[in-house]
Coordinates of C-alpha atoms in Angstrom, one line a residue:
M1 CA -42.6 3.1 -179.4
K2 CA -41.3 0.4 -181.8
R3 CA -41.5 1.4 -185.6
L4 CA -43.0 -1.0 -188.1
P5 CA -40.4 -3.6 -189.2
I6 CA -39.8 -3.3 -192.9
A7 CA -37.6 -6.4 -193.4
L8 CA -39.5 -9.1 -195.1
G9 CA -39.6 -12.7 -193.8
A10 CA -41.2 -15.7 -195.4
L11 CA -44.7 -15.0 -196.5
A12 CA -47.2 -17.9 -196.0
V13 CA -50.0 -17.7 -198.2
V14 CA -53.2 -19.5 -197.2
L15 CA -55.6 -20.1 -200.1
I16 CA -59.1 -20.3 -198.6
L17 CA -61.6 -21.0 -201.3
V18 CA -65.1 -19.4 -201.0
G19 CA -67.6 -22.0 -201.6
F20 CA -70.9 -21.0 -203.3
F21 CA -74.0 -22.1 -201.4
A22 CA -77.1 -21.2 -203.2
L23 CA -79.1 -19.8 -200.3
S24 CA -82.0 -18.9 -202.6
G25 CA -84.4 -21.5 -204.0
S26 CA -85.0 -19.3 -206.9
G27 CA -81.3 -18.9 -208.0
G28 CA -82.3 -15.3 -208.9
E29 CA -85.6 -13.6 -209.8
P30 CA -88.6 -16.1 -209.7
D31 CA -90.3 -16.9 -213.0
D32 CA -93.4 -14.8 -213.9
G33 CA -96.2 -15.7 -211.7
C34 CA -94.2 -17.4 -208.9
L35 CA -94.6 -16.2 -205.4
E36 CA -91.3 -15.3 -203.7
L37 CA -91.1 -15.8 -200.0
T38 CA -88.1 -14.7 -197.7
L39 CA -86.9 -16.8 -194.8
Y40 CA -84.5 -15.5 -192.2
S41 CA -82.2 -18.2 -190.8
S42 CA -79.3 -18.5 -188.5
D43 CA -76.1 -19.1 -190.3
E44 CA -75.1 -22.6 -189.5
K45 CA -78.3 -24.1 -191.1
A46 CA -78.8 -21.6 -193.9
P47 CA -77.0 -23.9 -196.6
V48 CA -79.3 -26.7 -195.6
L49 CA -82.4 -24.5 -196.0
G50 CA -81.1 -23.2 -199.3
E51 CA -80.9 -26.7 -200.5
I52 CA -84.4 -27.5 -199.4
A53 CA -85.6 -24.3 -201.0
R54 CA -84.0 -25.4 -204.3
R55 CA -85.6 -28.8 -204.2
Y56 CA -89.0 -27.3 -203.2
R57 CA -88.9 -25.0 -206.2
E58 CA -88.0 -27.9 -208.5
S59 CA -90.6 -30.2 -207.1
G60 CA -93.4 -28.7 -208.9
R61 CA -95.4 -28.0 -205.8
E62 CA -97.8 -25.0 -206.0
T63 CA -99.9 -23.0 -203.6
D64 CA -103.2 -21.7 -205.1
G65 CA -102.0 -22.6 -208.4
R66 CA -98.7 -20.7 -208.2
C67 CA -95.1 -21.9 -208.1
V68 CA -93.2 -20.7 -205.0
A69 CA -89.6 -19.6 -204.6
V70 CA -88.1 -19.3 -201.1
A71 CA -85.1 -17.0 -200.6
V72 CA -83.0 -17.8 -197.7
S73 CA -81.2 -14.9 -196.0
V74 CA -78.9 -15.1 -192.9
S75 CA -80.0 -12.7 -190.0
S76 CA -78.9 -12.5 -186.5
S77 CA -81.4 -13.7 -184.0
Q78 CA -81.5 -10.5 -181.9
G79 CA -81.6 -8.4 -185.0
T80 CA -84.7 -10.3 -186.1
V81 CA -86.3 -9.9 -182.8
D82 CA -85.7 -6.0 -183.1
V83 CA -87.1 -6.0 -186.6
L84 CA -90.2 -7.9 -185.9
A85 CA -90.8 -5.9 -182.5
D86 CA -90.3 -2.7 -184.3
A87 CA -87.3 -1.7 -182.0
P88 CA -86.0 1.8 -182.5
G89 CA -83.4 1.8 -185.2
S90 CA -84.5 -1.5 -186.8
D91 CA -85.0 -1.8 -190.5
P92 CA -88.6 -1.1 -191.6
D93 CA -88.2 -2.7 -194.9
A94 CA -87.3 -6.0 -193.6
R95 CA -90.3 -8.3 -194.2
P96 CA -89.5 -12.0 -193.5
D97 CA -92.3 -14.5 -194.3
I98 CA -90.6 -17.3 -192.2
W99 CA -88.0 -17.2 -189.4
S100 CA -85.9 -19.9 -188.1
P101 CA -83.2 -19.0 -185.4
S102 CA -81.1 -21.5 -183.6
S103 CA -83.2 -21.5 -180.4
R104 CA -86.8 -21.0 -179.4
Y105 CA -85.5 -18.6 -176.7
W106 CA -85.7 -15.9 -179.4
F107 CA -89.5 -16.7 -180.0
D108 CA -90.0 -16.2 -176.2
S109 CA -88.0 -12.9 -176.4
L110 CA -90.1 -11.6 -179.2
R111 CA -93.3 -12.7 -177.4
R112 CA -92.2 -10.7 -174.4
E113 CA -91.4 -7.7 -176.5
I114 CA -94.7 -7.4 -178.4
A115 CA -96.6 -8.1 -175.1
A116 CA -94.9 -5.1 -173.5
R117 CA -95.3 -2.9 -176.7
P118 CA -97.0 -3.8 -180.0
G119 CA -94.5 -4.5 -182.7
R120 CA -94.8 -5.6 -186.3
V121 CA -96.0 -9.0 -185.5
R122 CA -99.3 -9.9 -183.9
S123 CA -98.5 -13.3 -182.2
V124 CA -95.6 -16.0 -181.8
P125 CA -96.3 -19.7 -181.6
E126 CA -96.1 -21.3 -178.3
N127 CA -95.0 -24.8 -179.8
P128 CA -93.1 -24.1 -183.1
V129 CA -92.0 -26.9 -185.3
S130 CA -88.2 -28.0 -184.6
L131 CA -86.2 -28.7 -187.7
A132 CA -83.0 -30.2 -186.1
T133 CA -81.0 -30.1 -182.9
S134 CA -77.3 -29.5 -182.2
P135 CA -75.8 -29.6 -178.6
I136 CA -73.6 -26.9 -177.5
V137 CA -70.1 -28.2 -177.0
I138 CA -66.8 -27.0 -175.8
A139 CA -64.7 -27.1 -179.0
M140 CA -61.1 -27.6 -178.3
P141 CA -58.0 -28.4 -180.4
E142 CA -57.8 -32.1 -180.4
P143 CA -54.4 -32.4 -178.5
M144 CA -55.8 -30.2 -175.7
A145 CA -59.0 -32.2 -175.5
R146 CA -57.1 -35.6 -175.3
E147 CA -54.8 -34.2 -172.6
L148 CA -58.0 -33.6 -170.5
G149 CA -59.2 -37.3 -171.2
W150 CA -61.4 -36.8 -174.3
P151 CA -63.3 -38.8 -175.7
E152 CA -63.9 -41.1 -172.7
G153 CA -63.0 -38.9 -169.9
A154 CA -65.4 -36.8 -167.8
I155 CA -64.7 -33.1 -168.8
G156 CA -67.0 -30.2 -167.9
W157 CA -67.2 -26.5 -167.1
E158 CA -65.5 -27.2 -163.8
T159 CA -62.4 -28.6 -165.6
M160 CA -62.3 -25.4 -167.6
L161 CA -62.6 -23.4 -164.4
A162 CA -59.7 -25.2 -162.8
L163 CA -57.6 -24.4 -165.8
A164 CA -58.7 -20.8 -165.8
Q165 CA -57.9 -20.4 -162.2
S166 CA -54.3 -21.8 -162.5
P167 CA -51.7 -19.1 -162.9
D168 CA -49.5 -21.5 -164.9
G169 CA -52.4 -22.4 -167.3
W170 CA -51.4 -25.4 -169.4
G171 CA -48.1 -25.5 -167.7
S172 CA -50.0 -26.8 -164.6
R173 CA -50.5 -30.0 -166.7
G174 CA -46.9 -30.0 -167.9
K175 CA -47.7 -28.7 -171.4
P176 CA -46.1 -25.8 -173.2
W177 CA -49.3 -24.3 -174.5
G178 CA -49.2 -21.0 -172.4
A179 CA -52.2 -19.5 -170.8
F180 CA -55.6 -21.1 -170.8
K181 CA -57.6 -19.0 -173.3
T182 CA -61.2 -19.1 -174.3
G183 CA -63.5 -17.6 -176.9
K184 CA -67.1 -17.0 -176.7
T185 CA -69.8 -15.1 -178.5
N186 CA -71.6 -12.3 -176.7
P187 CA -74.6 -13.7 -174.9
V188 CA -76.6 -10.5 -175.4
H189 CA -76.6 -11.1 -179.2
S190 CA -75.7 -14.8 -179.8
T191 CA -77.5 -18.0 -179.1
T192 CA -74.3 -20.1 -178.8
G193 CA -73.0 -17.5 -176.1
L194 CA -76.2 -17.3 -174.3
L195 CA -76.7 -21.1 -174.1
A196 CA -73.1 -21.6 -173.0
T197 CA -73.3 -19.1 -170.3
L198 CA -76.6 -20.7 -169.0
A199 CA -74.9 -24.1 -169.1
T200 CA -71.9 -22.7 -167.1
A201 CA -74.0 -21.0 -164.5
T202 CA -76.1 -24.1 -164.0
A203 CA -73.0 -26.3 -163.6
L204 CA -71.4 -23.9 -161.1
S205 CA -74.5 -23.9 -159.0
R206 CA -73.9 -27.6 -158.5
S207 CA -77.7 -28.1 -158.2
S208 CA -79.7 -30.9 -159.7
E209 CA -82.7 -28.5 -160.0
A210 CA -83.2 -25.9 -162.7
L211 CA -81.4 -22.6 -162.3
T212 CA -83.0 -19.9 -160.4
V213 CA -82.5 -16.1 -160.1
P214 CA -81.2 -16.4 -156.4
A215 CA -78.6 -19.0 -157.6
L216 CA -77.2 -16.4 -159.9
E217 CA -76.0 -14.4 -156.9
E218 CA -74.2 -17.3 -155.1
P219 CA -70.4 -16.6 -154.9
A220 CA -69.5 -19.8 -156.5
V221 CA -71.5 -19.0 -159.6
A222 CA -70.7 -15.4 -160.0
G223 CA -67.1 -15.8 -159.0
G224 CA -66.6 -18.9 -161.2
L225 CA -68.2 -17.2 -164.2
R226 CA -65.9 -14.2 -163.7
A227 CA -62.8 -16.4 -163.6
L228 CA -63.9 -18.1 -166.9
E229 CA -64.7 -14.7 -168.5
N230 CA -61.2 -13.4 -167.6
T231 CA -59.8 -16.0 -170.1
A232 CA -61.8 -14.7 -173.0
V233 CA -59.6 -13.4 -176.0
H234 CA -62.7 -11.5 -177.2
Y235 CA -66.4 -11.8 -177.8
G236 CA -68.5 -11.1 -180.8
K237 CA -72.0 -11.5 -182.2
Q238 CA -71.3 -14.6 -184.3
V239 CA -69.1 -17.6 -184.0
A240 CA -67.7 -17.1 -187.6
P241 CA -64.7 -15.0 -186.7
F242 CA -63.6 -17.5 -184.1
V243 CA -63.7 -20.3 -186.6
R244 CA -61.9 -18.4 -189.1
N245 CA -59.2 -17.3 -186.7
L246 CA -58.9 -20.9 -185.5
Y247 CA -58.4 -22.1 -189.2
T248 CA -55.8 -19.3 -190.0
A249 CA -53.8 -20.2 -187.0
D250 CA -53.9 -23.8 -187.9
Q251 CA -52.8 -23.2 -191.4
E252 CA -49.8 -21.1 -190.1
G253 CA -48.8 -23.9 -187.8
R254 CA -50.2 -22.1 -184.6
A255 CA -53.2 -24.3 -184.0
L256 CA -52.8 -24.3 -180.3
D257 CA -52.0 -20.6 -180.0
Y258 CA -55.4 -18.8 -180.5
V259 CA -57.8 -20.3 -178.1
S260 CA -57.8 -23.4 -175.9
A261 CA -61.7 -23.7 -175.8
V262 CA -64.7 -22.1 -177.5
P263 CA -68.4 -23.0 -177.0
L264 CA -69.8 -24.0 -180.6
E265 CA -72.7 -26.0 -181.9
E266 CA -71.5 -29.5 -182.6
K267 CA -72.6 -29.2 -186.2
V268 CA -70.1 -26.1 -186.6
V269 CA -67.3 -28.4 -185.2
L270 CA -68.1 -31.2 -187.7
D271 CA -68.1 -28.7 -190.6
Y272 CA -64.7 -27.2 -189.5
N273 CA -63.0 -30.5 -189.4
Q274 CA -64.0 -30.9 -193.1
G275 CA -62.7 -27.5 -193.9
I276 CA -66.1 -25.8 -194.0
L277 CA -66.1 -22.6 -192.1
V278 CA -69.4 -21.2 -190.8
G279 CA -70.2 -17.7 -192.1
N280 CA -72.3 -15.8 -194.6
P281 CA -71.4 -17.2 -197.1
P282 CA -69.5 -20.2 -195.6
V283 CA -65.9 -20.6 -196.6
T284 CA -64.3 -23.9 -197.7
G285 CA -60.7 -25.1 -197.8
A286 CA -58.6 -28.0 -197.0
P287 CA -59.4 -29.7 -193.7
P288 CA -57.4 -28.4 -190.8
K289 CA -54.2 -30.0 -189.7
V290 CA -55.3 -30.1 -186.1
K291 CA -58.9 -31.0 -185.8
L292 CA -61.4 -29.8 -183.1
A293 CA -62.7 -32.1 -180.5
A294 CA -66.3 -31.6 -179.6
V295 CA -66.4 -32.0 -175.8
F296 CA -69.8 -32.5 -174.2
P297 CA -69.6 -31.1 -170.7
T298 CA -70.7 -33.9 -168.4
D299 CA -71.9 -31.3 -165.8
G300 CA -74.4 -29.9 -168.3
T301 CA -74.9 -28.4 -171.6
T302 CA -77.7 -27.1 -173.7
V303 CA -79.1 -28.1 -177.1
T304 CA -80.3 -25.7 -179.9
D305 CA -83.6 -26.8 -181.3
H306 CA -83.7 -24.8 -184.6
P307 CA -87.4 -23.8 -184.5
A308 CA -89.3 -22.3 -187.4
M309 CA -92.4 -20.2 -187.6
V310 CA -94.5 -18.5 -190.3
V311 CA -94.3 -14.7 -189.3
D312 CA -97.8 -13.4 -188.3
A313 CA -97.6 -9.9 -189.8
Q314 CA -99.6 -7.7 -191.9
W315 CA -97.3 -8.3 -194.9
V316 CA -97.9 -12.1 -194.8
T317 CA -101.0 -12.2 -196.6
D318 CA -103.2 -15.3 -196.7
D319 CA -101.6 -16.7 -199.8
R320 CA -98.2 -16.1 -198.5
K321 CA -99.0 -17.8 -195.2
R322 CA -100.4 -20.9 -197.1
A323 CA -97.3 -21.0 -199.1
A324 CA -94.9 -20.6 -196.1
E325 CA -96.8 -23.4 -194.2
D326 CA -96.3 -25.6 -197.2
F327 CA -92.8 -24.9 -197.3
L328 CA -92.3 -25.7 -193.6
K329 CA -94.1 -29.0 -194.3
F330 CA -91.8 -29.8 -197.1
A331 CA -88.8 -29.0 -194.9
Q332 CA -90.0 -31.4 -192.2
E333 CA -90.2 -34.0 -194.9
H334 CA -86.6 -33.5 -195.7
R335 CA -85.2 -33.5 -192.2
S336 CA -82.7 -36.1 -193.3
L337 CA -80.8 -33.3 -195.0
F338 CA -80.2 -31.8 -191.6
T339 CA -78.7 -35.0 -190.2
D340 CA -76.6 -35.7 -193.2
A341 CA -75.3 -32.1 -192.8
G342 CA -74.2 -32.8 -189.2
F343 CA -77.3 -31.8 -187.1
R344 CA -79.1 -34.4 -184.9
D345 CA -82.8 -35.2 -185.1
G346 CA -85.3 -34.0 -182.5
E347 CA -84.5 -36.9 -180.2
G348 CA -80.7 -36.1 -180.4
A349 CA -80.0 -39.2 -182.4
P350 CA -76.7 -39.0 -184.4
G351 CA -76.4 -39.0 -188.1
P352 CA -73.7 -40.5 -190.4
R353 CA -71.2 -37.8 -189.6
H354 CA -71.2 -38.3 -185.8
V355 CA -68.2 -40.4 -185.3
E356 CA -64.9 -39.8 -183.5
G357 CA -62.9 -39.5 -186.7
N358 CA -65.0 -36.3 -187.3
G359 CA -64.2 -34.9 -183.8
T360 CA -67.4 -36.0 -181.9
V361 CA -69.0 -38.8 -180.0
G362 CA -72.2 -40.5 -181.4
S363 CA -73.8 -41.1 -178.0
P364 CA -72.3 -38.8 -175.5
A365 CA -73.0 -38.8 -171.8
F366 CA -73.9 -35.3 -170.5
R367 CA -76.5 -33.6 -168.3
L368 CA -79.1 -31.9 -170.5
V369 CA -79.7 -28.3 -169.3
R370 CA -83.1 -27.0 -170.4
T371 CA -83.6 -23.3 -171.0
P372 CA -85.0 -22.0 -167.7
A373 CA -87.8 -19.3 -167.1
F374 CA -87.4 -16.1 -169.1
E375 CA -86.5 -14.0 -166.0
V376 CA -83.6 -16.4 -165.2
V377 CA -82.2 -16.1 -168.7
T378 CA -82.4 -12.3 -168.4
G379 CA -80.6 -12.6 -165.2
V380 CA -78.0 -14.7 -166.8
R381 CA -77.3 -12.0 -169.4
E382 CA -77.1 -9.3 -166.6
L383 CA -74.7 -11.5 -164.6
W384 CA -72.4 -11.8 -167.8
Q385 CA -72.5 -8.0 -168.2
R386 CA -71.4 -7.5 -164.8
N387 CA -68.6 -10.2 -164.9
R388 CA -67.4 -10.2 -168.5
K389 CA -63.9 -9.4 -169.2
R390 CA -63.2 -5.7 -169.4
A391 CA -61.7 -4.0 -172.6
N392 CA -58.7 -1.7 -173.4
V393 CA -59.7 -0.2 -176.7
L394 CA -58.0 2.4 -178.9
L395 CA -60.4 3.7 -181.7
L396 CA -58.2 4.6 -184.8
V397 CA -60.1 6.8 -187.3
D398 CA -59.0 7.6 -190.8
V399 CA -59.5 11.4 -191.3
S400 CA -57.7 11.6 -194.7
R401 CA -59.2 14.0 -197.4
S402 CA -61.3 11.2 -198.9
M403 CA -63.5 11.2 -195.9
E404 CA -64.9 14.6 -197.2
K405 CA -67.0 12.6 -199.8
V406 CA -70.7 13.1 -199.3
V407 CA -72.7 9.9 -199.3
G408 CA -76.5 9.4 -199.2
A409 CA -79.4 11.6 -199.6
A410 CA -78.9 13.3 -196.3
G411 CA -75.8 15.2 -197.6
K412 CA -73.5 14.0 -194.9
S413 CA -69.9 13.2 -195.5
R414 CA -68.3 9.9 -194.8
L415 CA -66.6 11.7 -191.8
D416 CA -69.9 13.0 -190.5
L417 CA -71.3 9.4 -190.5
A418 CA -68.3 8.0 -188.9
K419 CA -68.5 10.6 -186.3
D420 CA -72.0 9.7 -185.6
A421 CA -71.0 6.1 -185.1
A422 CA -68.0 7.0 -183.0
R423 CA -70.2 9.1 -180.6
L424 CA -71.9 5.9 -179.6
V425 CA -68.9 4.0 -178.6
P426 CA -68.8 5.1 -174.9
A427 CA -72.4 4.0 -174.4
Q428 CA -71.7 0.6 -175.7
L429 CA -68.8 0.0 -173.4
T430 CA -68.9 0.0 -169.5
E431 CA -67.7 2.8 -167.2
D432 CA -64.5 0.9 -166.3
D433 CA -63.6 -0.2 -169.9
T434 CA -60.5 1.7 -171.0
L435 CA -60.9 3.9 -174.1
A436 CA -58.5 6.0 -176.3
L437 CA -58.9 7.9 -179.5
W438 CA -56.4 8.5 -182.4
E439 CA -56.9 9.9 -185.7
F440 CA -54.7 9.3 -188.7
S441 CA -54.0 10.6 -192.2
S442 CA -50.5 11.8 -193.2
P443 CA -47.9 13.9 -191.4
L444 CA -49.2 17.5 -191.1
G445 CA -46.8 20.6 -191.2
T446 CA -43.6 19.8 -189.4
E447 CA -45.0 16.5 -188.0
T448 CA -43.1 13.3 -188.8
R449 CA -45.9 11.0 -187.6
P450 CA -49.1 10.4 -189.6
W451 CA -51.2 9.8 -186.4
R452 CA -52.4 12.0 -183.6
E453 CA -53.7 11.2 -180.1
R454 CA -56.9 13.0 -179.4
V455 CA -57.9 11.3 -176.1
A456 CA -55.5 9.6 -174.0
A457 CA -56.4 6.2 -172.6
G458 CA -58.6 6.2 -169.5
P459 CA -61.7 4.8 -168.0
V460 CA -64.9 5.4 -170.1
G461 CA -66.4 7.1 -167.1
V462 CA -63.6 9.6 -167.0
V463 CA -62.9 10.3 -170.7
R464 CA -66.5 10.2 -171.8
D465 CA -66.9 14.0 -172.3
A466 CA -63.4 14.6 -173.7
F467 CA -64.0 11.6 -176.2
G468 CA -67.3 13.3 -177.4
R469 CA -65.6 16.7 -177.8
A470 CA -62.6 15.1 -179.7
V471 CA -65.0 13.2 -182.0
D472 CA -66.8 16.4 -182.8
G473 CA -63.4 18.1 -183.7
L474 CA -62.3 15.5 -186.3
Q475 CA -61.5 17.2 -189.7
P476 CA -60.6 15.7 -192.9
T477 CA -57.1 16.2 -194.2
G478 CA -54.1 14.7 -195.9
A479 CA -53.5 11.2 -197.2
T480 CA -53.8 7.7 -195.8
A481 CA -50.9 6.3 -193.9
L482 CA -52.8 3.1 -193.0
Y483 CA -50.1 0.6 -192.2
E484 CA -47.7 2.8 -190.1
S485 CA -50.6 4.1 -188.1
T486 CA -52.1 0.7 -187.5
W487 CA -48.9 -0.5 -186.1
A488 CA -48.2 2.5 -184.0
A489 CA -51.8 2.2 -182.5
A490 CA -51.3 -1.6 -181.7
D491 CA -47.9 -0.8 -180.3
S492 CA -49.3 1.9 -178.0
V493 CA -52.0 -0.5 -176.8
R494 CA -49.2 -3.2 -176.2
E495 CA -47.2 -0.7 -174.1
R496 CA -50.1 -0.6 -171.5
F497 CA -51.2 -4.0 -172.0
D498 CA -53.5 -5.6 -169.4
P499 CA -53.8 -9.2 -169.3
T500 CA -57.0 -9.0 -167.4
R501 CA -58.6 -7.1 -170.3
I502 CA -59.3 -7.6 -174.1
N503 CA -56.6 -5.4 -175.6
A504 CA -57.6 -4.2 -179.1
V505 CA -57.6 -1.5 -181.7
V506 CA -60.8 -0.7 -183.6
L507 CA -59.6 0.6 -187.0
L508 CA -61.9 2.5 -189.4
S509 CA -60.5 3.5 -192.8
D510 CA -62.3 4.5 -196.1
G511 CA -59.1 4.2 -198.3
R512 CA -55.8 2.4 -199.0
N513 CA -52.3 3.1 -197.9
E514 CA -50.5 5.9 -199.8
P515 CA -48.3 4.8 -201.5
A516 CA -49.4 1.2 -201.8
Q517 CA -46.2 -0.4 -200.4
Q518 CA -47.2 -4.0 -200.6
E519 CA -43.9 -4.9 -198.9
V520 CA -44.8 -2.9 -195.9
L521 CA -48.3 -4.7 -195.7
T522 CA -46.4 -8.0 -195.7
A523 CA -44.1 -6.8 -193.0
L524 CA -47.0 -5.6 -190.9
E525 CA -48.6 -9.0 -191.2
N526 CA -45.4 -10.7 -190.2
A527 CA -45.0 -8.4 -187.2
F528 CA -48.4 -9.1 -185.8
R529 CA -47.9 -12.8 -186.3
A530 CA -44.6 -12.6 -184.4
V531 CA -46.1 -11.1 -181.2
D532 CA -46.2 -13.1 -178.0
K533 CA -49.2 -15.3 -178.1
D534 CA -50.2 -14.3 -174.6
R535 CA -49.7 -10.5 -175.4
V536 CA -51.8 -10.2 -178.5
V537 CA -53.4 -6.8 -179.3
R538 CA -56.2 -7.6 -181.8
V539 CA -57.2 -5.4 -184.6
F540 CA -60.8 -5.2 -185.5
S541 CA -60.9 -3.3 -189.0
I542 CA -63.8 -1.6 -190.6
A543 CA -63.7 -1.3 -194.4
Y544 CA -65.7 2.0 -194.7
G545 CA -67.1 3.2 -197.9
D546 CA -66.6 1.8 -201.6
E547 CA -63.0 2.8 -201.9
A548 CA -61.7 1.1 -198.8
D549 CA -58.8 -1.5 -199.3
R550 CA -60.9 -4.4 -198.2
E551 CA -58.2 -6.9 -198.8
A552 CA -55.5 -5.0 -196.9
L553 CA -57.9 -4.5 -193.9
D554 CA -58.9 -8.2 -193.9
R555 CA -55.2 -9.3 -194.0
I556 CA -54.3 -7.0 -191.1
S557 CA -57.0 -8.2 -188.9
T558 CA -56.5 -11.8 -189.7
A559 CA -52.7 -11.5 -188.9
A560 CA -53.6 -9.6 -185.6
R561 CA -56.2 -12.3 -184.7
G562 CA -59.1 -9.8 -184.6
G563 CA -61.9 -9.5 -187.1
Y564 CA -62.8 -7.8 -190.3
Y565 CA -66.1 -5.8 -190.9
D566 CA -67.6 -4.6 -194.1
S567 CA -69.3 -1.2 -194.2
T568 CA -68.7 -0.4 -197.9
D569 CA -72.2 1.0 -197.6
A570 CA -71.2 4.0 -195.5
A571 CA -74.8 4.4 -194.4
R572 CA -74.5 1.3 -192.3
I573 CA -71.6 2.3 -190.2
E574 CA -73.6 2.8 -186.9
S575 CA -74.8 -0.8 -187.2
V576 CA -71.5 -2.1 -188.2
M577 CA -69.7 -0.3 -185.3
A578 CA -72.2 -1.9 -183.0
D579 CA -71.3 -5.3 -184.3
V580 CA -67.5 -4.6 -183.8
L581 CA -68.2 -3.4 -180.2
S582 CA -69.9 -6.6 -179.4
N583 CA -66.4 -8.1 -179.2
F584 CA -65.9 -6.3 -175.9

């Protein structure tokens, strides 16, 4: 196993400025007498809704003689369905007055949930208002898109499939860009991932009719989807990590190394090309050196319709309902703010930003794929589960002495809560995913290494029981050799690298490297960046507890082209672990 190189190379520092977006119309607590509403939104339009909320507050409009302040909060669509359907484990204190996901599919999903089992809401509108639209496009680094004929050429999912099935990848077109790699959010959790998978399946069926459940079993559909999924670098609940990784690679001069294609909303592509990275909150910086091109698949794509509804729940009293309805009316009166921000209107008409110089086409030609019957959507999600790219994951858990710290009213230690989250890992993977478990702290006794293998890598179905016993046996001890252990874990996965799997380390740590050794952190970053672009072991890090070195963990995950997750509230670790595992 290779040791972490200590020699320092040139360190490229990328300054990404965090832009402040006022997502609350109140700018803080409302004035005395004002009614405060909570609006749950998908992340890409939250800044626009925040601006509308600010204007609404300043307009002087009142409901029942009271001013109204609307606080906009970013919330995942599936998470909001769970909250409103009162699903097990959902937050009982979450009480949105208004909800606006990316697609009305989530309204249909909630309606199904409460029809089967009463939830916290009583009804869901059949025909909700739509605030804006944005097509799902295949976002590609512009040189790659132009190689395929963008913007005039006919490019579609079949084009992507041909590249995916070529052993030479981009070499089949005489380009030195390596393997054809894709990114896609997890369709179980993400609107973009779900709608892209629906469009792909529809295109592969080669039928002019709406997608059906029997069509999902056709070899061309299942086989084609499997081939495309095998090119995935990883999945995830949100598009933000993909966008951030693209930007980081661009700033490091590696714009064509991370992914060749990733489905995104057109609006997200337009923002990226201006240096605005979707997220909560959004991040702003200089425009990328290599822009993304929004490729409209000519063989079919879907369009997000950004519906909005007033939540029909007990906590939405009559006065709150009237205020929420008035706010949505105000939002519809200010739809131009959405088109100015890069969305399209309800008819798909472009706004001022929809030009080739910004990476898109004002009037694209493509087949519109409408969301099919609910049972077909369910079938598509199940088809993806069967054909998604499998994972090769090593869970690396910090067991340093600081993990003894008791958190919360239940009297559990940090390690106790981490073990609760770790026990859930096998259930969130498939039986044929590969799983290993390491712990780390500092060398014990006569040991020279700070890490210890607790479960050797093996199929989840084989190691499940051993994994559970090993998790139960984790005990806090020693200091925190974060950097050396992380490199060793990634190197271990690299030694058994499987190109047909997502190869990754999930790192959970509550502390900081002891001693600090900034030069070693820099060397670690450089080592991860120097890895062959087609043999990347991604690191998904979790900053656990309020003493975790968030900056170091973020830097490690950025260099290793993975993702950083914040669980500084240790009580949230199970939810955060589920977010991390959605990458597989």
